[in-house]
């Protein structure tokens, strides 16, 4: 069940079917300490299992989506400790959420913050957002997908520049590079993300989850295997009521009334 309150995030349901998780450690620019991570994963898993929830929006503050892993918490850790605890392994839980996720990024998305945003299915940026992988300045490298997801989003040369120089890019460049789907005025960012979440939540949830899984399969599979997987998923949807309803609604010129599970 959902904890009644979290110390490091704010949870709300701004629109039917949409959960909004707001990172809330303003004094540390939403640095991703272990406790924040635990709160975020707990809440995200709760909504992932909920029948009503069709989309999860993750956002931060105007100043920072998240300024990265918590450097103060991490700085004195020893190799044995980070290795034996497999530090940041639980971040995989964010990427494993089956419900569609949207990152709404205002301000800094640095290091683990940029990586968290990249774990989401869709990224929308406010016009003042800044993205970067500044780990190189701390004598380390990205540890939660920055070297792997960034190259798939923006290509090798741009990913290398970000990881090797620590240079940040702005929202407009992030859109040009393909890291974000859309740039909107900072003040309307969360509304736009919730609106998009709401639209996704209104679709067949079976089809939406299958679409997410199938698009993500493209990260892992070669083209022939990916196309075969896509076709089998497409076939499988003919076993659902939502396929019958969606196609009947089109033919009868009315809105589809999808089953909510
Ligand atoms: N960790 C801990 N505290 C932080 C962090 C952080 N990442 N970022 C900011 N803070 C704290 C500052 O220490 C400061 O605290 P205090 O007031 O107590 O001194 C407060 O937030 C405000 O920050 P600034 O005064 O620095 O604010 P500025 O507006 O001057 O600068 C910046 C904003 C540019 C964002 C700056 O804070 C900065 O460079 N932050 C660090 C960015 C960074 O290096 N991030 C990468 C961290 S390493 C990492 O993410 C490894 C990834 C591995 C996977 C992680 C999965 C979780």
Short mmCIF file of C-alpha atoms and ligand atoms in Angstrom, two decimals:
data_model
loop_
_atom_site.label_atom_id
_atom_site.label_comp_id
_atom_site.label_asym_id
_atom_site.label_seq_id
_atom_site.Cartn_x
_atom_site.Cartn_y
_atom_site.Cartn_z
CA UNK A 1 0.00 0.00 0.00
CA UNK A 2 1.00 3.62 -0.44
CA UNK A 3 2.80 5.23 2.50
CA UNK A 4 0.67 8.10 3.72
CA UNK A 5 3.56 10.47 3.36
CA UNK A 6 7.10 10.34 2.08
CA UNK A 7 10.02 12.42 3.32
CA UNK A 8 11.59 13.03 -0.07
CA UNK A 9 8.82 13.05 -2.66
CA UNK A 10 5.31 14.48 -3.00
CA UNK A 11 2.69 12.19 -4.47
CA UNK A 12 -0.50 13.40 -6.13
CA UNK A 13 -3.09 12.33 -8.69
CA UNK A 14 -3.70 15.53 -10.69
CA UNK A 15 -5.97 13.88 -13.24
CA UNK A 16 -7.81 10.54 -13.43
CA UNK A 17 -5.36 7.78 -14.30
CA UNK A 18 -2.24 9.92 -13.81
CA UNK A 19 0.16 9.76 -10.86
CA UNK A 20 2.51 12.69 -10.30
CA UNK A 21 5.68 12.01 -8.29
CA UNK A 22 7.53 15.23 -7.41
CA UNK A 23 11.09 14.92 -6.11
CA UNK A 24 11.27 17.11 -3.04
CA UNK A 25 14.69 17.71 -1.46
CA UNK A 26 14.91 21.40 -2.37
CA UNK A 27 17.94 22.17 -0.18
CA UNK A 28 20.03 19.57 -2.00
CA UNK A 29 18.62 20.32 -5.50
CA UNK A 30 16.87 16.93 -5.34
CA UNK A 31 20.15 15.03 -5.03
CA UNK A 32 19.19 11.38 -5.24
CA UNK A 33 20.07 10.00 -1.80
CA UNK A 34 19.18 6.40 -0.97
CA UNK A 35 16.11 7.47 1.02
CA UNK A 36 14.72 9.49 -1.91
CA UNK A 37 15.30 6.56 -4.20
CA UNK A 38 13.47 4.22 -1.82
CA UNK A 39 10.49 6.61 -1.68
CA UNK A 40 10.40 7.00 -5.46
CA UNK A 41 10.57 3.28 -6.17
CA UNK A 42 7.98 2.50 -3.50
CA UNK A 43 5.48 5.01 -4.90
CA UNK A 44 6.18 4.09 -8.53
CA UNK A 45 5.65 0.39 -7.79
CA UNK A 46 2.40 1.19 -6.00
CA UNK A 47 1.02 3.03 -9.04
CA UNK A 48 2.45 0.43 -11.42
CA UNK A 49 0.22 -2.15 -9.73
CA UNK A 50 -2.84 0.11 -9.46
CA UNK A 51 -5.73 -0.60 -11.82
CA UNK A 52 -6.61 3.06 -12.15
CA UNK A 53 -3.15 4.36 -13.01
CA UNK A 54 -2.31 4.55 -16.71
CA UNK A 55 0.70 6.89 -16.63
CA UNK A 56 3.29 8.07 -14.12
CA UNK A 57 4.84 11.56 -14.37
CA UNK A 58 8.11 12.19 -12.52
CA UNK A 59 9.19 15.79 -12.00
CA UNK A 60 11.37 17.96 -9.73
CA UNK A 61 11.42 21.69 -8.99
CA UNK A 62 11.85 24.75 -11.21
CA UNK A 63 15.53 24.87 -10.29
CA UNK A 64 16.36 21.16 -10.47
CA UNK A 65 14.84 17.95 -11.73
CA UNK A 66 17.73 16.32 -9.84
CA UNK A 67 21.38 17.37 -9.50
CA UNK A 68 22.57 13.76 -9.47
CA UNK A 69 23.41 11.09 -6.95
CA UNK A 70 24.00 12.51 -3.47
CA UNK A 71 27.71 13.32 -3.53
CA UNK A 72 27.86 13.91 0.23
CA UNK A 73 26.33 10.50 0.95
CA UNK A 74 28.58 8.75 -1.54
CA UNK A 75 31.93 10.51 -1.13
CA UNK A 76 33.50 8.41 1.63
CA UNK A 77 32.23 5.01 0.52
CA UNK A 78 34.88 2.33 -0.06
CA UNK A 79 35.09 -0.06 -2.98
CA UNK A 80 34.13 -3.14 -0.93
CA UNK A 81 31.03 -1.35 0.30
CA UNK A 82 29.76 -0.07 -3.06
CA UNK A 83 30.60 -3.40 -4.72
CA UNK A 84 29.12 -5.68 -2.06
CA UNK A 85 25.94 -3.57 -1.80
CA UNK A 86 25.93 -3.24 -5.59
CA UNK A 87 25.30 0.51 -5.20
CA UNK A 88 22.54 1.84 -7.48
CA UNK A 89 21.37 -1.63 -8.50
CA UNK A 90 17.86 -0.70 -7.29
CA UNK A 91 17.74 1.99 -10.01
CA UNK A 92 16.90 -0.85 -12.36
CA UNK A 93 13.51 -0.93 -10.61
CA UNK A 94 12.62 2.47 -12.08
CA UNK A 95 13.34 1.29 -15.61
CA UNK A 96 11.37 -1.93 -14.94
CA UNK A 97 8.06 -0.13 -14.29
CA UNK A 98 5.54 -1.40 -16.85
CA UNK A 99 3.20 1.61 -16.78
CA UNK A 100 4.21 4.37 -19.22
CA UNK A 101 6.42 6.98 -17.50
CA UNK A 102 7.05 10.62 -18.41
CA UNK A 103 9.94 12.71 -17.04
CA UNK A 104 9.05 16.41 -16.84
CA UNK A 105 12.38 18.22 -16.55
CA UNK A 106 12.83 21.80 -15.37
CA UNK A 107 16.25 23.09 -14.30
CA UNK A 108 19.22 20.78 -13.78
CA UNK A 109 19.10 17.11 -14.76
CA UNK A 110 22.68 16.11 -14.01
CA UNK A 111 24.41 12.80 -13.49
CA UNK A 112 21.94 10.42 -11.90
CA UNK A 113 19.25 13.06 -12.55
CA UNK A 114 19.80 12.87 -16.30
CA UNK A 115 19.97 9.09 -16.00
CA UNK A 116 16.68 8.96 -14.08
CA UNK A 117 15.02 11.09 -16.77
CA UNK A 118 16.41 8.77 -19.45
CA UNK A 119 14.91 5.75 -17.65
CA UNK A 120 11.48 7.23 -18.31
CA UNK A 121 9.70 6.47 -21.59
CA UNK A 122 9.20 10.06 -22.65
CA UNK A 123 11.06 13.22 -21.62
CA UNK A 124 9.50 16.69 -21.84
CA UNK A 125 11.71 19.67 -20.99
CA UNK A 126 10.97 23.15 -19.73
CA UNK A 127 12.77 25.77 -21.79
CA UNK A 128 15.41 26.36 -19.08
CA UNK A 129 16.27 22.70 -18.49
CA UNK A 130 19.94 21.70 -18.51
CA UNK A 131 21.20 18.18 -19.02
CA UNK A 132 24.66 16.84 -18.27
CA UNK A 133 26.80 13.93 -17.14
CA UNK A 134 29.31 15.79 -14.96
CA UNK A 135 30.62 12.68 -13.16
CA UNK A 136 33.98 13.08 -14.93
CA UNK A 137 34.53 16.23 -12.82
CA UNK A 138 34.23 14.10 -9.68
CA UNK A 139 36.71 11.49 -10.84
CA UNK A 140 34.04 8.93 -11.73
CA UNK A 141 31.78 8.00 -14.66
CA UNK A 142 27.98 7.73 -15.04
CA UNK A 143 26.74 4.70 -13.09
CA UNK A 144 23.05 4.35 -13.96
CA UNK A 145 22.86 4.23 -17.71
CA UNK A 146 24.51 7.51 -18.74
CA UNK A 147 27.08 5.76 -20.90
CA UNK A 148 24.52 3.36 -22.39
CA UNK A 149 21.17 5.16 -22.73
CA UNK A 150 22.69 8.50 -23.77
CA UNK A 151 24.53 7.01 -26.76
CA UNK A 152 21.28 5.37 -27.92
CA UNK A 153 19.46 8.72 -27.65
CA UNK A 154 21.99 11.15 -29.11
CA UNK A 155 24.69 9.05 -30.81
CA UNK A 156 28.34 8.45 -30.01
CA UNK A 157 29.98 11.80 -30.62
CA UNK A 158 27.50 13.81 -28.54
CA UNK A 159 27.40 11.18 -25.78
CA UNK A 160 31.19 11.14 -25.66
CA UNK A 161 31.34 14.94 -25.46
CA UNK A 162 28.94 14.96 -22.52
CA UNK A 163 30.64 12.10 -20.65
CA UNK A 164 34.24 13.22 -21.32
CA UNK A 165 33.92 17.00 -20.85
CA UNK A 166 31.02 17.19 -18.41
CA UNK A 167 29.54 19.97 -20.61
CA UNK A 168 25.83 20.61 -20.13
CA UNK A 169 23.33 21.02 -22.94
CA UNK A 170 20.21 23.20 -22.86
CA UNK A 171 16.63 22.23 -23.61
CA UNK A 172 16.68 23.33 -27.27
CA UNK A 173 19.79 21.29 -27.99
CA UNK A 174 18.37 18.33 -26.07
CA UNK A 175 15.36 18.42 -28.38
CA UNK A 176 17.53 18.74 -31.50
CA UNK A 177 19.66 15.83 -30.31
CA UNK A 178 16.61 13.62 -29.71
CA UNK A 179 17.00 13.39 -25.94
CA UNK A 180 13.63 15.05 -25.27
CA UNK A 181 10.44 14.86 -27.30
CA UNK A 182 9.30 18.43 -26.75
CA UNK A 183 10.30 21.75 -25.13
CA UNK A 184 7.58 23.83 -23.45
CA UNK A 185 7.59 27.04 -21.38
CA UNK A 186 8.92 26.17 -17.91
CA UNK A 187 5.73 27.29 -16.17
CA UNK A 188 3.48 24.98 -18.18
CA UNK A 189 5.79 21.94 -18.03
CA UNK A 190 3.97 19.89 -15.41
CA UNK A 191 0.54 20.65 -16.94
CA UNK A 192 1.75 19.54 -20.35
CA UNK A 193 3.23 16.34 -18.92
CA UNK A 194 0.04 15.56 -16.99
CA UNK A 195 -2.02 16.25 -20.13
CA UNK A 196 0.13 13.80 -22.06
CA UNK A 197 -0.16 11.27 -19.22
CA UNK A 198 -3.90 11.72 -19.23
CA UNK A 199 -4.08 11.05 -22.96
CA UNK A 200 -2.01 7.87 -22.56
CA UNK A 201 -4.16 6.76 -19.60
CA UNK A 202 -7.31 7.08 -21.74
CA UNK A 203 -6.09 4.42 -24.20
CA UNK A 204 -6.32 0.66 -23.86
CA UNK A 205 -3.94 -0.06 -20.98
CA UNK A 206 -3.08 -3.48 -22.39
CA UNK A 207 -2.12 -1.91 -25.72
CA UNK A 208 -0.18 0.90 -24.01
CA UNK A 209 1.87 -1.50 -21.89
CA UNK A 210 2.52 -3.71 -24.92
CA UNK A 211 3.57 -0.69 -26.98
CA UNK A 212 6.02 0.30 -24.23
CA UNK A 213 7.45 -3.19 -23.92
CA UNK A 214 7.76 -3.56 -27.67
CA UNK A 215 9.45 -0.20 -28.26
CA UNK A 216 11.86 -0.98 -25.42
CA UNK A 217 12.63 -4.37 -26.99
CA UNK A 218 14.31 -2.43 -29.80
CA UNK A 219 17.08 -1.56 -27.32
CA UNK A 220 17.89 -5.23 -26.88
CA UNK A 221 17.05 -7.07 -30.10
CA UNK A 222 18.29 -7.10 -33.66
CA UNK A 223 15.84 -5.95 -36.36
CA UNK A 224 14.58 -9.41 -37.36
CA UNK A 225 13.95 -10.44 -33.75
CA UNK A 226 12.42 -7.07 -32.93
CA UNK A 227 10.03 -7.25 -35.88
CA UNK A 228 9.08 -10.82 -34.96
CA UNK A 229 8.42 -9.76 -31.35
CA UNK A 230 6.34 -6.80 -32.55
CA UNK A 231 4.25 -8.97 -34.84
CA UNK A 232 3.59 -11.56 -32.11
CA UNK A 233 2.51 -8.81 -29.70
CA UNK A 234 0.27 -7.41 -32.42
CA UNK A 235 -1.29 -10.85 -32.92
CA UNK A 236 -1.78 -11.23 -29.16
CA UNK A 237 -3.85 -8.03 -28.99
CA UNK A 238 -6.56 -9.78 -31.06
CA UNK A 239 -7.26 -11.82 -27.91
CA UNK A 240 -8.28 -8.66 -26.01
CA UNK A 241 -11.65 -7.01 -25.60
CA UNK A 242 -9.96 -3.67 -26.20
CA UNK A 243 -9.07 -4.62 -29.79
CA UNK A 244 -12.70 -5.60 -30.49
CA UNK A 245 -13.99 -2.46 -28.79
CA UNK A 246 -11.45 -0.10 -30.39
CA UNK A 247 -12.13 -1.33 -33.92
CA UNK A 248 -15.93 -1.50 -33.41
CA UNK A 249 -15.90 2.08 -32.10
CA UNK A 250 -14.08 3.27 -35.21
CA UNK A 251 -16.57 1.56 -37.51
CA UNK A 252 -19.56 2.85 -35.51
CA UNK A 253 -18.05 6.38 -35.47
CA UNK A 254 -18.04 6.70 -31.66
CA UNK A 255 -15.42 6.96 -28.90
CA UNK A 256 -13.93 3.69 -27.71
CA UNK A 257 -14.79 2.59 -24.20
CA UNK A 258 -11.75 0.58 -23.16
CA UNK A 259 -11.79 -1.82 -20.23
CA UNK A 260 -9.88 -0.58 -17.18
CA UNK A 261 -8.28 -3.39 -15.24
N1 LIG B 1 24.79 15.84 -4.11
C1 LIG B 1 24.68 16.40 -2.89
N2 LIG B 1 24.38 17.70 -2.71
C2 LIG B 1 24.20 18.47 -3.79
C3 LIG B 1 24.28 17.94 -5.10
C4 LIG B 1 24.58 16.55 -5.23
N3 LIG B 1 24.66 15.95 -6.44
N4 LIG B 1 24.04 18.93 -5.98
C5 LIG B 1 23.81 20.03 -5.26
N5 LIG B 1 23.89 19.77 -3.94
C6 LIG B 1 23.72 20.69 -2.82
C7 LIG B 1 24.91 21.62 -2.68
O1 LIG B 1 25.95 20.96 -1.98
C8 LIG B 1 24.31 22.76 -1.93
O2 LIG B 1 24.20 22.40 -0.56
P1 LIG B 1 24.70 23.41 0.62
O3 LIG B 1 23.73 24.56 0.50
O4 LIG B 1 24.53 22.60 1.84
O5 LIG B 1 26.09 23.80 0.29
C9 LIG B 1 22.90 22.85 -2.48
O6 LIG B 1 22.64 21.57 -3.08
C10 LIG B 1 22.74 23.92 -3.55
O7 LIG B 1 23.73 23.69 -4.54
P2 LIG B 1 24.72 24.81 -5.09
O8 LIG B 1 24.99 25.81 -4.02
O9 LIG B 1 25.92 24.11 -5.68
O10 LIG B 1 23.82 25.47 -6.22
P3 LIG B 1 24.31 26.24 -7.53
O11 LIG B 1 23.10 26.86 -8.11
O12 LIG B 1 25.49 27.09 -7.23
O13 LIG B 1 24.84 25.08 -8.54
C11 LIG B 1 24.74 22.94 -9.66
C12 LIG B 1 23.95 24.13 -9.06
C13 LIG B 1 25.53 23.39 -10.89
C14 LIG B 1 23.71 21.90 -10.05
C15 LIG B 1 25.71 22.38 -8.62
O14 LIG B 1 25.01 22.15 -7.41
C16 LIG B 1 26.38 21.09 -9.00
O15 LIG B 1 27.30 21.07 -9.80
N6 LIG B 1 25.94 19.94 -8.40
C17 LIG B 1 26.54 18.64 -8.59
C18 LIG B 1 26.20 18.07 -9.93
C19 LIG B 1 26.91 16.73 -10.13
O16 LIG B 1 28.11 16.62 -10.13
N7 LIG B 1 26.12 15.66 -10.29
C20 LIG B 1 26.62 14.34 -10.52
C21 LIG B 1 26.65 13.58 -9.25
S1 LIG B 1 27.45 12.00 -9.41
C22 LIG B 1 26.24 10.99 -10.01
O17 LIG B 1 25.14 11.39 -10.22
C23 LIG B 1 26.64 9.57 -10.20
C24 LIG B 1 25.57 8.84 -10.97
C25 LIG B 1 25.49 7.43 -10.56
C26 LIG B 1 24.06 6.97 -10.60
C27 LIG B 1 23.21 7.76 -9.66
C28 LIG B 1 21.88 7.18 -9.48
C29 LIG B 1 21.17 7.88 -8.35
#
